[in-house]
mmCIF file of C-alpha atoms in Angstrom:
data_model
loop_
_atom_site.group_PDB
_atom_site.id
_atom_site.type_symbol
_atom_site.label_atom_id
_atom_site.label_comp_id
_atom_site.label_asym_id
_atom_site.label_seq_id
_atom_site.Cartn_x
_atom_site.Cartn_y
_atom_site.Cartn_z
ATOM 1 C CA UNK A 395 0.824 9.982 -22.767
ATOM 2 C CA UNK A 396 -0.942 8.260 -19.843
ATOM 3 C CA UNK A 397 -4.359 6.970 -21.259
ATOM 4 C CA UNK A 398 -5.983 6.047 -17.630
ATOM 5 C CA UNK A 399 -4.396 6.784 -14.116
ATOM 6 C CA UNK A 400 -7.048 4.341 -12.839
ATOM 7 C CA UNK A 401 -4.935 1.467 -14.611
ATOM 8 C CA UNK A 402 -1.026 1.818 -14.033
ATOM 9 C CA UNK A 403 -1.729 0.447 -10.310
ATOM 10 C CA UNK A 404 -4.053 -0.669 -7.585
ATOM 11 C CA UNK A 405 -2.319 2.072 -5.519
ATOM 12 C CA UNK A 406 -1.598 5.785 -5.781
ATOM 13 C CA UNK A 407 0.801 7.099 -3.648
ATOM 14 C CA UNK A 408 -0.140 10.748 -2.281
ATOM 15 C CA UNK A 409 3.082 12.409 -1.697
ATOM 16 C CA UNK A 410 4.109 15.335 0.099
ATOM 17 C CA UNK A 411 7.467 16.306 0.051
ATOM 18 C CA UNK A 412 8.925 18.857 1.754
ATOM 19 C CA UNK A 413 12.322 18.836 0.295
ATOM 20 C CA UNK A 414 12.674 18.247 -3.642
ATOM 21 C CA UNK A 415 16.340 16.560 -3.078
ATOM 22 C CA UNK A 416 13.957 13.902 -1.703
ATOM 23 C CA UNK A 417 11.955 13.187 -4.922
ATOM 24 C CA UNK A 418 14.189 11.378 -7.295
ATOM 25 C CA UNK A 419 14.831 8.284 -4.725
ATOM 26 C CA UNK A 420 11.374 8.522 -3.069
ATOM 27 C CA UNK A 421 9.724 7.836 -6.804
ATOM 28 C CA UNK A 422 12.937 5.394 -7.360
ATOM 29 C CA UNK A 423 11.464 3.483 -4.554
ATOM 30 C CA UNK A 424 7.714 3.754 -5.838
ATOM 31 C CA UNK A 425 8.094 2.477 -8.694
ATOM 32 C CA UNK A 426 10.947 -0.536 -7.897
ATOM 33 C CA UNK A 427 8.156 -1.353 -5.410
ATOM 34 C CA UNK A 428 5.683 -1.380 -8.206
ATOM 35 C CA UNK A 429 3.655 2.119 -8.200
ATOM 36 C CA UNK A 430 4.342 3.652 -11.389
ATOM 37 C CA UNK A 431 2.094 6.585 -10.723
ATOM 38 C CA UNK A 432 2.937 9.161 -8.048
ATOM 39 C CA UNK A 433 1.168 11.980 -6.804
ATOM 40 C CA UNK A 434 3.199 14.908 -5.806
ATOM 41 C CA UNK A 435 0.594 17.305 -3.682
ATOM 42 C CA UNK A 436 0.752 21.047 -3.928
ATOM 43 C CA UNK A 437 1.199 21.473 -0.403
ATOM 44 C CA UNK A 438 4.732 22.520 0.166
ATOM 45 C CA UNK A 439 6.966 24.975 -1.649
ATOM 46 C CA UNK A 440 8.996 22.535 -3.052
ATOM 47 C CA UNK A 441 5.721 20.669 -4.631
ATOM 48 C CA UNK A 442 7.020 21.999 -8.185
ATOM 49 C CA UNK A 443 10.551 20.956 -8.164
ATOM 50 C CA UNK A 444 9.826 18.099 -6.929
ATOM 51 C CA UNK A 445 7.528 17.176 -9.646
ATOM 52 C CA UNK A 446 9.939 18.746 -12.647
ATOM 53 C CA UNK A 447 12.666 16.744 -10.623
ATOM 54 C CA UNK A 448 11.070 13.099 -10.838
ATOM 55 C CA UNK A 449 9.498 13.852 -14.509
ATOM 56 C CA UNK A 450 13.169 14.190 -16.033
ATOM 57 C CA UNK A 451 15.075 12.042 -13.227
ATOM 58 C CA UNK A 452 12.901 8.851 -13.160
ATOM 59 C CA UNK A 453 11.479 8.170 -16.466
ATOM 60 C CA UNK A 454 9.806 5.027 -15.603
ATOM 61 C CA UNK A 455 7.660 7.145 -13.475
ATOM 62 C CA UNK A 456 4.163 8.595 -14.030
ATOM 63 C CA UNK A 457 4.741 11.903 -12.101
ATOM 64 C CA UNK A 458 1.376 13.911 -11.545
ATOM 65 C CA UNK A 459 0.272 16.940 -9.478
ATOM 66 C CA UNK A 460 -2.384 16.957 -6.664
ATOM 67 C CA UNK A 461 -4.105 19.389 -4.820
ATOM 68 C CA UNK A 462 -4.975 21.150 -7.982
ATOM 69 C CA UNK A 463 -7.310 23.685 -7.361
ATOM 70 C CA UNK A 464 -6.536 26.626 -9.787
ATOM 71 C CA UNK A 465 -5.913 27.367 -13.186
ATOM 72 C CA UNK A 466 -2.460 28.825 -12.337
ATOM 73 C CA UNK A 467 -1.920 25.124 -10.481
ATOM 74 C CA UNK A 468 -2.741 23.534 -13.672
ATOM 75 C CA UNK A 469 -0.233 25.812 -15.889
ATOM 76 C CA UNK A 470 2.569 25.325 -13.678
ATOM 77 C CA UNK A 471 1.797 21.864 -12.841
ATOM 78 C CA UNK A 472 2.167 21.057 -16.642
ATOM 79 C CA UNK A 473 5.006 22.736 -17.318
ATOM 80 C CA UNK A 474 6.600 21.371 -14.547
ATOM 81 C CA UNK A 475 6.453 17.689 -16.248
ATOM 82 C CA UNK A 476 3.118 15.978 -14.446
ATOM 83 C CA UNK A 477 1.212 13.936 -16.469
ATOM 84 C CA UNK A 478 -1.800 13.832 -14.967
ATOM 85 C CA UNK A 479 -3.882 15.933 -12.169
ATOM 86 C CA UNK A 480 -5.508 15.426 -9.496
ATOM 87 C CA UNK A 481 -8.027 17.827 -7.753
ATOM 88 C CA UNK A 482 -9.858 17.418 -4.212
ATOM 89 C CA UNK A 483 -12.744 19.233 -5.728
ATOM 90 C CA UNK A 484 -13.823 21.114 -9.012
ATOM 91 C CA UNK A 485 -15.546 24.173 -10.350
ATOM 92 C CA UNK A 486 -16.357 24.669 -13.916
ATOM 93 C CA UNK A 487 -13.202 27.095 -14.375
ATOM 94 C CA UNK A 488 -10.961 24.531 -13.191
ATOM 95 C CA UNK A 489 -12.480 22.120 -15.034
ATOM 96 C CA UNK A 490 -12.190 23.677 -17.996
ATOM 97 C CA UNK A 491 -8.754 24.715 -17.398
ATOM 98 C CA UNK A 492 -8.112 20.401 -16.404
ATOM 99 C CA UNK A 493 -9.651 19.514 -19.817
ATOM 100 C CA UNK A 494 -7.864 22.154 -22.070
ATOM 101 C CA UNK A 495 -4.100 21.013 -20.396
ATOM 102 C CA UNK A 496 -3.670 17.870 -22.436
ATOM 103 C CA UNK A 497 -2.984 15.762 -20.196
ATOM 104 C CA UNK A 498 -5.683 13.167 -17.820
ATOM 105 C CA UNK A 499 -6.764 14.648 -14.754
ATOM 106 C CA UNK A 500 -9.271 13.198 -11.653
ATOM 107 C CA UNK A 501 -11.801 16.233 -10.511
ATOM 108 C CA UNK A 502 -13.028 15.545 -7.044
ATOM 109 C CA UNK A 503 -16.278 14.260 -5.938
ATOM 110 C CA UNK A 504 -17.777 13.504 -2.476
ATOM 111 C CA UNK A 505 -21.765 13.708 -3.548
ATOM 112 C CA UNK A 506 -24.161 11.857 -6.515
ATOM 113 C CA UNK A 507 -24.899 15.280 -7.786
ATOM 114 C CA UNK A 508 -20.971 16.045 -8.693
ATOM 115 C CA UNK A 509 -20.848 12.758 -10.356
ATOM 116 C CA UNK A 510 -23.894 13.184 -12.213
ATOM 117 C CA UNK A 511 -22.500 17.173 -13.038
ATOM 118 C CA UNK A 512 -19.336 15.356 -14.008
ATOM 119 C CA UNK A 513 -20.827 12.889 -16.383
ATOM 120 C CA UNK A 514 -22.277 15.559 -17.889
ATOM 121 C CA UNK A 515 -19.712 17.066 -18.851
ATOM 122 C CA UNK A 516 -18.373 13.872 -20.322
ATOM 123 C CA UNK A 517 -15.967 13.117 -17.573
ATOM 124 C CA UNK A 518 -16.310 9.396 -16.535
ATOM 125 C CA UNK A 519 -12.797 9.377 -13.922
ATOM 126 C CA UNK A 520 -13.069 10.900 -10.921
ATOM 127 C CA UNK A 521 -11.210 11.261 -7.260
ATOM 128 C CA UNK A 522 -13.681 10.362 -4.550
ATOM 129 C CA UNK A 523 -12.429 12.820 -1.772
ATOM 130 C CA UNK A 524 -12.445 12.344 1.148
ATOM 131 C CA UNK A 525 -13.131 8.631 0.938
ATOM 132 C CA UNK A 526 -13.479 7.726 4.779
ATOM 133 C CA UNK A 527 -15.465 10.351 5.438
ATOM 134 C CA UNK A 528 -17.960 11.136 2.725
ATOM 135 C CA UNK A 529 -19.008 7.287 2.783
ATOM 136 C CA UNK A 530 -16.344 4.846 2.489
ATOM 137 C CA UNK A 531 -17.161 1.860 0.241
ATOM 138 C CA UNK A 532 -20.273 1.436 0.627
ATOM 139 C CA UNK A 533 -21.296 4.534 -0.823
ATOM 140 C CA UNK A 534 -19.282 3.971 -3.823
ATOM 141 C CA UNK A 535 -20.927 0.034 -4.472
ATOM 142 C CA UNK A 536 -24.491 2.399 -3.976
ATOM 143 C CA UNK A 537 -23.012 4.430 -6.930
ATOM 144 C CA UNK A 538 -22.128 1.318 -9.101
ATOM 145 C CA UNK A 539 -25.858 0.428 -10.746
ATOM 146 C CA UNK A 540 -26.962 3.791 -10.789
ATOM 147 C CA UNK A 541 -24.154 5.244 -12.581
ATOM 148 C CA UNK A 542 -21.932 2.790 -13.974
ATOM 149 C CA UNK A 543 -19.997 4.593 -16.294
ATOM 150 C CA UNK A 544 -18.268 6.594 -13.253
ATOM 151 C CA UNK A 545 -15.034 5.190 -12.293
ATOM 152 C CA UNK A 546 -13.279 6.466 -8.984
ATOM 153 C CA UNK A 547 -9.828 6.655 -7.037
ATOM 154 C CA UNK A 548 -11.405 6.854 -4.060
ATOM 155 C CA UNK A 549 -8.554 9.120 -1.479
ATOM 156 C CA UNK A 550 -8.708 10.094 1.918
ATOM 157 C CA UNK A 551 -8.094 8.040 5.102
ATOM 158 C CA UNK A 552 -7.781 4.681 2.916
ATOM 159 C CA UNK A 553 -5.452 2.163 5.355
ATOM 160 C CA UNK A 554 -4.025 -1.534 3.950
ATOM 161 C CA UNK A 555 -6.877 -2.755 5.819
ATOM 162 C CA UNK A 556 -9.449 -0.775 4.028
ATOM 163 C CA UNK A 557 -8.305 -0.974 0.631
ATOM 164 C CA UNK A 558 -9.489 -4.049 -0.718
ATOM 165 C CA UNK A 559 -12.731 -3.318 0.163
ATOM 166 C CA UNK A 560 -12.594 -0.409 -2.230
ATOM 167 C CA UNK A 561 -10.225 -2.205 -4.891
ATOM 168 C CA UNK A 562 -12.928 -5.005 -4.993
ATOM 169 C CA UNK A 563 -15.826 -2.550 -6.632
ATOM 170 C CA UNK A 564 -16.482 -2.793 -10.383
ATOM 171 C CA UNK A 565 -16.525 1.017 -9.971
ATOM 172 C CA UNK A 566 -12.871 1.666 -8.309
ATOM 173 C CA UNK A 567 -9.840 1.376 -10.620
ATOM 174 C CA UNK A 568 -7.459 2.538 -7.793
ATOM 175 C CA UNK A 569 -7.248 3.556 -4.296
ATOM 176 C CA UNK A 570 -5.049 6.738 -3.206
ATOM 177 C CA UNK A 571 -2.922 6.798 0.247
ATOM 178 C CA UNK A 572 0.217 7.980 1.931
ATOM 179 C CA UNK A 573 0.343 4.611 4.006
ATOM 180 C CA UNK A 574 3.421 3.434 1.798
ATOM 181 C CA UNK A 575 5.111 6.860 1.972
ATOM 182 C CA UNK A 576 5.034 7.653 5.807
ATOM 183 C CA UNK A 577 7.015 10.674 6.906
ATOM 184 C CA UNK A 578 9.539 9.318 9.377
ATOM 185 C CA UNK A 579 10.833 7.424 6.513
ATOM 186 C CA UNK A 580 11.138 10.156 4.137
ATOM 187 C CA UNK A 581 12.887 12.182 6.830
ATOM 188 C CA UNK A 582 15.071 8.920 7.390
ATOM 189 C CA UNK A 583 15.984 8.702 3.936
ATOM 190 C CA UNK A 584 14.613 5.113 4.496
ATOM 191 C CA UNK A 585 14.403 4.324 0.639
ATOM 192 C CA UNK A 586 14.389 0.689 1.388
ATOM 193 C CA UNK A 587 11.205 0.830 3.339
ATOM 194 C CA UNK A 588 9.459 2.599 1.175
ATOM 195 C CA UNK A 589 9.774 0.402 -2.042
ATOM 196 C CA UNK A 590 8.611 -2.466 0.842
ATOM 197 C CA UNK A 591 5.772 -0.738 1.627
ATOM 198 C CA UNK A 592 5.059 -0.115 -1.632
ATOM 199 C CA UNK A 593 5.717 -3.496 -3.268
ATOM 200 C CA UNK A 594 3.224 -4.615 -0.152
ATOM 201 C CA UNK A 595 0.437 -1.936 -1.477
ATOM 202 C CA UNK A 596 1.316 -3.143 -5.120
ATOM 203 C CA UNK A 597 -0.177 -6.429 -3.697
ATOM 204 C CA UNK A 598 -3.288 -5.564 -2.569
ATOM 205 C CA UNK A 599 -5.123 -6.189 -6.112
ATOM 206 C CA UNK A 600 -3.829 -10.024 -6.572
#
């Protein structure tokens, strides 16, 4: 069982995949390039496939499920294969329904007060969503000496560029981003540039 997202890789790949005969050598790639842990959104109708396809095709994979936002999400997410989830938000009946599915799971924060709500509730990992926008970095070093015990996977308009400012926080185990999964080369089939562009993003904590 995964014991910390935070910790199988500086980088998270967010993926969205819009046909599930895509997922087997799109996580091949991932994880050749060094990304263990992939992130298979619920955005697309072949979001479940795709995740039940990479869970028993790719075993050195960490297959999870974002864009969790319901209990029936977290059922079928599950018993799909995904090892961990991943929500932009979080109520208390989707917490709830997070903590009783056995497996880790990032609730999603953009404010002190969610954190704080979050802590106590005894959940110390946490997506910060959407990064760019609801502060960047510096909002998350703010968090750091107030509430250490929070650690974050800050997601949401994160670039190369920007990600070592947010890998270099005491308080930010991993960043999350689509960067290394770009859609022309999942429509290309361009496996080879994908496991480049993830061994590059594999990089970024040296």
């Amino acid at each position: 069982m995964t014991s910390s997202v935070l910790d199988l890789a500086p980088v998270l790949p967010v993926v969205v995949l819009e046909d599930a005969a895509d997922a087997v050598p799109l996580a091949r790639a991932l994880v050749a390039g060094g990304l263990p842990a992939i992130e298979v959104t619920l955005r697309t109708a072949a979001a479940l496939e795709a995740i039940e396809a990479i869970a028993d095709g790719v075993p050195d994979a960490v297959v999870g499920a974002g864009t969790v936002i319901s209990v029936r999400n977290v059922a079928d997410t599950v018993a799909a294969g995904a090892r961990f989830l991943v929500s932009p938000g979080w109520t208390d009946t989707l917490l709830d329904a997070m903590k009783a599915s056995g497996v880790p799971f990032l609730p999603g924060v953009s404010t002190t007060s969610e954190v704080v709500a979050l802590l106590e509730r005894g959940v110390t990992e946490m997506k910060f969503f959407p990064a760019e926008a609801a502060g960047g970095a510096a909002y998350l070093k703010a968090l750091s000496s107030p509430l250490p015990q929070a650690r974050f996977c800050p997601t949401g308009g994160i670039s190369p560029d920007r990600a070592p400012s947010y890998l270099a926080l005491p308080n930010v185990g991993c960043v999350g981003g689509s960067w290394m999964v770009p859609a022309d080369a999942v429509a290309a089939k361009d496996w080879a540039r994908v496991e480049r562009l993830a061994r590059e993003a594999a990089a970024l904590r040296g």
